[in-house]
Amino acid sequence: MVTTFSKPSSLVHEIHLEKVGSWNLFKFNESLQLRMEDLLQKKKSDQITIEEIAELDAIGELDRIFTHINAMLAAQDANQ
């Protein structure tokens, strides 16, 4: 995958709902998860390009958003 992204919203087609226990959680599909791991490895080894940094930033932002939403859903479920 060489495509770069500048906005997290361009990645929404890479998200799916997954049943985890009794919860439906937002998750990255396998290709986006693998891409994020690849970019993190490149960053760690200092071999990441400027375009890939922007892509990693977009994926990271989306990851933070969905982590927050999943936490809110879990908290709401725990309070019921």
Coordinates of N, CA, C and O in Angstrom, one line a residue:
M1 N 0.9 -1.2 0.0 CA 0.0 0.0 0.0 C 0.9 1.2 0.0 O 1.6 1.5 0.9
V2 N 0.8 2.1 -1.0 CA 1.6 3.2 -1.2 C 0.8 4.5 -1.1 O 1.3 5.6 -1.0
T3 N -0.5 4.4 -1.1 CA -1.4 5.5 -1.1 C -1.2 6.3 0.2 O -1.0 5.8 1.3
T4 N -1.1 7.7 0.1 CA -1.0 8.5 1.2 C -2.3 9.2 1.5 O -3.1 9.5 0.6
F5 N -2.6 9.6 2.7 CA -3.8 10.3 3.2 C -3.4 11.5 3.9 O -2.4 11.5 4.7
S6 N -4.2 12.5 3.8 CA -4.0 13.7 4.6 C -5.1 14.0 5.6 O -4.9 14.8 6.5
K7 N -6.2 13.3 5.4 CA -7.3 13.5 6.4 C -7.8 12.2 6.9 O -7.9 11.2 6.2
P8 N -8.0 12.2 8.2 CA -8.6 10.9 8.8 C -9.9 10.5 8.1 O -10.1 9.3 8.0
S9 N -10.7 11.4 7.7 CA -12.0 11.1 7.1 C -11.8 10.2 5.8 O -12.7 9.5 5.4
S10 N -10.6 10.3 5.2 CA -10.4 9.6 4.0 C -10.2 8.1 4.3 O -10.1 7.3 3.3
L11 N -10.1 7.7 5.5 CA -9.9 6.3 5.9 C -11.1 5.6 6.5 O -11.0 4.5 6.9
V12 N -12.3 6.3 6.5 CA -13.4 5.7 7.2 C -13.9 4.4 6.5 O -14.4 3.5 7.2
H13 N -13.5 4.2 5.2 CA -13.9 2.9 4.6 C -13.0 1.8 5.1 O -13.2 0.6 4.8
E14 N -12.0 2.1 5.9 CA -11.1 1.1 6.4 C -11.5 0.7 7.9 O -10.7 0.0 8.6
I15 N -12.6 1.1 8.3 CA -13.1 0.8 9.7 C -14.3 -0.1 9.6 O -15.1 0.0 8.7
H16 N -14.4 -1.0 10.6 CA -15.6 -1.9 10.6 C -16.0 -2.0 12.1 O -15.2 -1.7 13.0
L17 N -17.2 -2.5 12.3 CA -17.6 -2.8 13.7 C -17.3 -4.3 13.9 O -17.6 -5.2 13.0
E18 N -16.8 -4.6 15.1 CA -16.5 -6.0 15.4 C -17.1 -6.3 16.8 O -17.0 -5.5 17.7
K19 N -17.7 -7.4 16.9 CA -18.3 -7.9 18.1 C -17.2 -8.4 19.0 O -16.5 -9.3 18.7
V20 N -17.1 -7.8 20.2 CA -16.1 -8.2 21.2 C -16.8 -8.4 22.5 O -17.3 -7.4 23.1
G21 N -17.0 -9.6 22.8 CA -17.9 -9.9 24.0 C -19.3 -9.5 23.7 O -19.9 -9.8 22.7
S22 N -19.8 -8.6 24.5 CA -21.2 -8.1 24.3 C -21.2 -6.8 23.6 O -22.2 -6.2 23.4
W23 N -20.0 -6.2 23.3 CA -19.9 -4.9 22.7 C -19.6 -5.0 21.2 O -18.9 -5.9 20.7
N24 N -20.1 -4.0 20.5 CA -19.7 -3.7 19.1 C -18.7 -2.6 19.1 O -19.1 -1.5 19.6
L25 N -17.5 -2.9 18.7 CA -16.4 -1.9 18.8 C -15.9 -1.5 17.4 O -15.9 -2.3 16.5
F26 N -15.5 -0.2 17.2 CA -14.9 0.2 16.0 C -13.5 -0.3 15.9 O -12.8 -0.2 16.9
K27 N -13.1 -0.9 14.8 CA -11.8 -1.5 14.6 C -11.3 -1.1 13.2 O -12.1 -1.0 12.3
F28 N -10.0 -1.1 13.1 CA -9.4 -0.9 11.8 C -9.5 -2.3 11.1 O -9.3 -3.3 11.7
N29 N -9.6 -2.3 9.7 CA -9.6 -3.5 9.0 C -8.1 -4.0 9.0 O -7.2 -3.2 9.4
E30 N -7.9 -5.2 8.5 CA -6.5 -5.8 8.6 C -5.5 -5.0 7.8 O -4.4 -4.8 8.3
S31 N -5.9 -4.5 6.6 CA -4.9 -3.8 5.8 C -4.5 -2.5 6.4 O -3.3 -2.1 6.4
L32 N -5.4 -1.7 7.1 CA -5.1 -0.5 7.7 C -4.3 -0.7 9.0 O -3.3 0.0 9.2
Q33 N -4.6 -1.8 9.7 CA -3.8 -2.1 10.9 C -2.4 -2.5 10.5 O -1.4 -2.0 11.1
L34 N -2.2 -3.3 9.4 CA -0.9 -3.6 9.0 C -0.1 -2.4 8.5 O 1.1 -2.3 8.7
R35 N -0.8 -1.5 7.8 CA -0.2 -0.3 7.3 C 0.3 0.6 8.4 O 1.4 1.1 8.4
M36 N -0.5 0.7 9.5 CA -0.1 1.5 10.6 C 1.1 0.9 11.3 O 2.1 1.6 11.6
E37 N 1.2 -0.4 11.4 CA 2.3 -1.1 12.0 C 3.6 -0.9 11.2 O 4.7 -0.7 11.7
D38 N 3.4 -1.0 9.8 CA 4.5 -0.8 8.9 C 5.1 0.7 9.1 O 6.3 0.9 9.1
L39 N 4.2 1.6 9.1 CA 4.6 3.0 9.2 C 5.3 3.3 10.6 O 6.3 4.0 10.6
L40 N 4.8 2.7 11.6 CA 5.4 2.8 12.9 C 6.8 2.2 13.0 O 7.7 2.8 13.6
Q41 N 7.0 1.1 12.3 CA 8.3 0.5 12.2 C 9.2 1.4 11.4 O 10.4 1.5 11.8
K42 N 8.8 1.9 10.3 CA 9.6 2.9 9.5 C 10.0 4.1 10.3 O 11.1 4.5 10.3
K43 N 9.1 4.6 11.1 CA 9.4 5.7 12.0 C 10.4 5.4 13.0 O 11.3 6.1 13.3
K44 N 10.2 4.2 13.6 CA 11.1 3.8 14.6 C 12.6 3.6 14.1 O 13.5 3.9 14.8
S45 N 12.7 3.1 12.9 CA 14.0 2.9 12.3 C 14.5 4.2 11.5 O 15.5 4.1 10.8
D46 N 13.7 5.3 11.6 CA 14.1 6.6 11.0 C 14.2 6.4 9.5 O 15.1 7.0 8.8
Q47 N 13.2 5.7 8.9 CA 13.2 5.5 7.4 C 11.9 5.9 6.8 O 11.5 5.4 5.8
I48 N 11.2 6.8 7.5 CA 9.9 7.2 7.1 C 10.0 8.5 6.3 O 10.8 9.4 6.6
T49 N 9.1 8.6 5.2 CA 9.1 9.8 4.4 C 8.2 10.8 4.9 O 7.3 10.5 5.8
I50 N 8.3 12.0 4.4 CA 7.4 13.1 4.9 C 5.9 12.7 4.5 O 5.0 12.9 5.4
E51 N 5.7 12.1 3.4 CA 4.3 11.7 3.0 C 3.8 10.6 3.9 O 2.6 10.6 4.3
E52 N 4.7 9.7 4.3 CA 4.3 8.6 5.2 C 4.0 9.2 6.6 O 3.1 8.7 7.3
I53 N 4.7 10.2 7.0 CA 4.5 10.8 8.3 C 3.1 11.4 8.3 O 2.3 11.2 9.3
A54 N 2.7 12.1 7.3 CA 1.3 12.6 7.2 C 0.3 11.5 7.2 O -0.8 11.6 7.9
E55 N 0.6 10.4 6.5 CA -0.3 9.3 6.5 C -0.4 8.7 8.0 O -1.5 8.4 8.4
L56 N 0.7 8.5 8.6 CA 0.7 8.0 10.0 C -0.1 8.9 10.9 O -0.8 8.5 11.8
D57 N 0.1 10.2 10.7 CA -0.6 11.2 11.6 C -2.1 11.0 11.4 O -2.9 11.1 12.3
A58 N -2.6 10.8 10.1 CA -4.0 10.7 9.8 C -4.5 9.4 10.5 O -5.6 9.4 11.1
I59 N -3.8 8.3 10.3 CA -4.2 7.0 10.9 C -4.2 7.2 12.4 O -5.2 6.7 13.1
G60 N -3.2 7.8 13.0 CA -3.2 8.0 14.5 C -4.3 8.8 15.0 O -4.9 8.5 16.0
E61 N -4.7 9.8 14.2 CA -5.9 10.7 14.7 C -7.1 9.8 14.7 O -7.9 9.9 15.6
L62 N -7.3 9.0 13.6 CA -8.5 8.2 13.5 C -8.5 7.1 14.6 O -9.5 6.9 15.3
D63 N -7.3 6.6 15.0 CA -7.2 5.6 16.0 C -7.6 6.3 17.4 O -8.3 5.7 18.2
R64 N -7.1 7.5 17.6 CA -7.5 8.2 18.9 C -9.0 8.4 18.9 O -9.6 8.3 20.0
I65 N -9.6 8.8 17.8 CA -11.1 9.1 17.8 C -11.8 7.8 18.1 O -12.7 7.9 19.0
F66 N -11.5 6.7 17.5 CA -12.3 5.5 17.7 C -12.0 4.9 19.0 O -12.8 4.2 19.6
T67 N -10.8 5.1 19.5 CA -10.5 4.6 20.9 C -11.3 5.3 21.9 O -11.9 4.7 22.8
H68 N -11.5 6.6 21.7 CA -12.3 7.4 22.6 C -13.8 7.0 22.5 O -14.5 6.8 23.5
I69 N -14.3 6.8 21.3 CA -15.7 6.4 21.1 C -15.9 5.0 21.7 O -16.9 4.8 22.4
N70 N -15.0 4.1 21.5 CA -15.1 2.8 22.1 C -15.1 2.8 23.6 O -15.9 2.1 24.2
A71 N -14.3 3.7 24.2 CA -14.3 3.9 25.6 C -15.6 4.4 26.1 O -16.1 4.0 27.2
M72 N -16.2 5.4 25.4 CA -17.4 6.0 25.7 C -18.5 4.9 25.7 O -19.4 4.9 26.6
L73 N -18.5 4.1 24.7 CA -19.5 3.0 24.6 C -19.4 2.0 25.7 O -20.4 1.6 26.3
A74 N -18.2 1.7 26.1 CA -18.0 0.7 27.2 C -18.4 1.3 28.5 O -19.0 0.7 29.3
A75 N -18.1 2.6 28.7 CA -18.5 3.3 29.9 C -20.1 3.4 30.0 O -20.6 3.2 31.1
Q76 N -20.7 3.7 28.9 CA -22.1 3.8 28.9 C -22.7 2.4 29.2 O -23.7 2.3 30.0
D77 N -22.2 1.4 28.6 CA -22.7 0.0 28.9 C -22.5 -0.3 30.4 O -23.4 -1.0 31.0
A78 N -21.4 0.1 31.0 CA -21.1 -0.3 32.4 C -22.0 0.5 33.3 O -22.3 0.0 34.4
N79 N -22.5 1.6 32.9 CA -23.4 2.4 33.7 C -24.9 2.0 33.6 O -25.7 2.6 34.3
Q80 N -25.2 1.1 32.8 CA -26.6 0.7 32.6 C -26.9 -0.5 33.5 O -26.2 -1.3 34.0

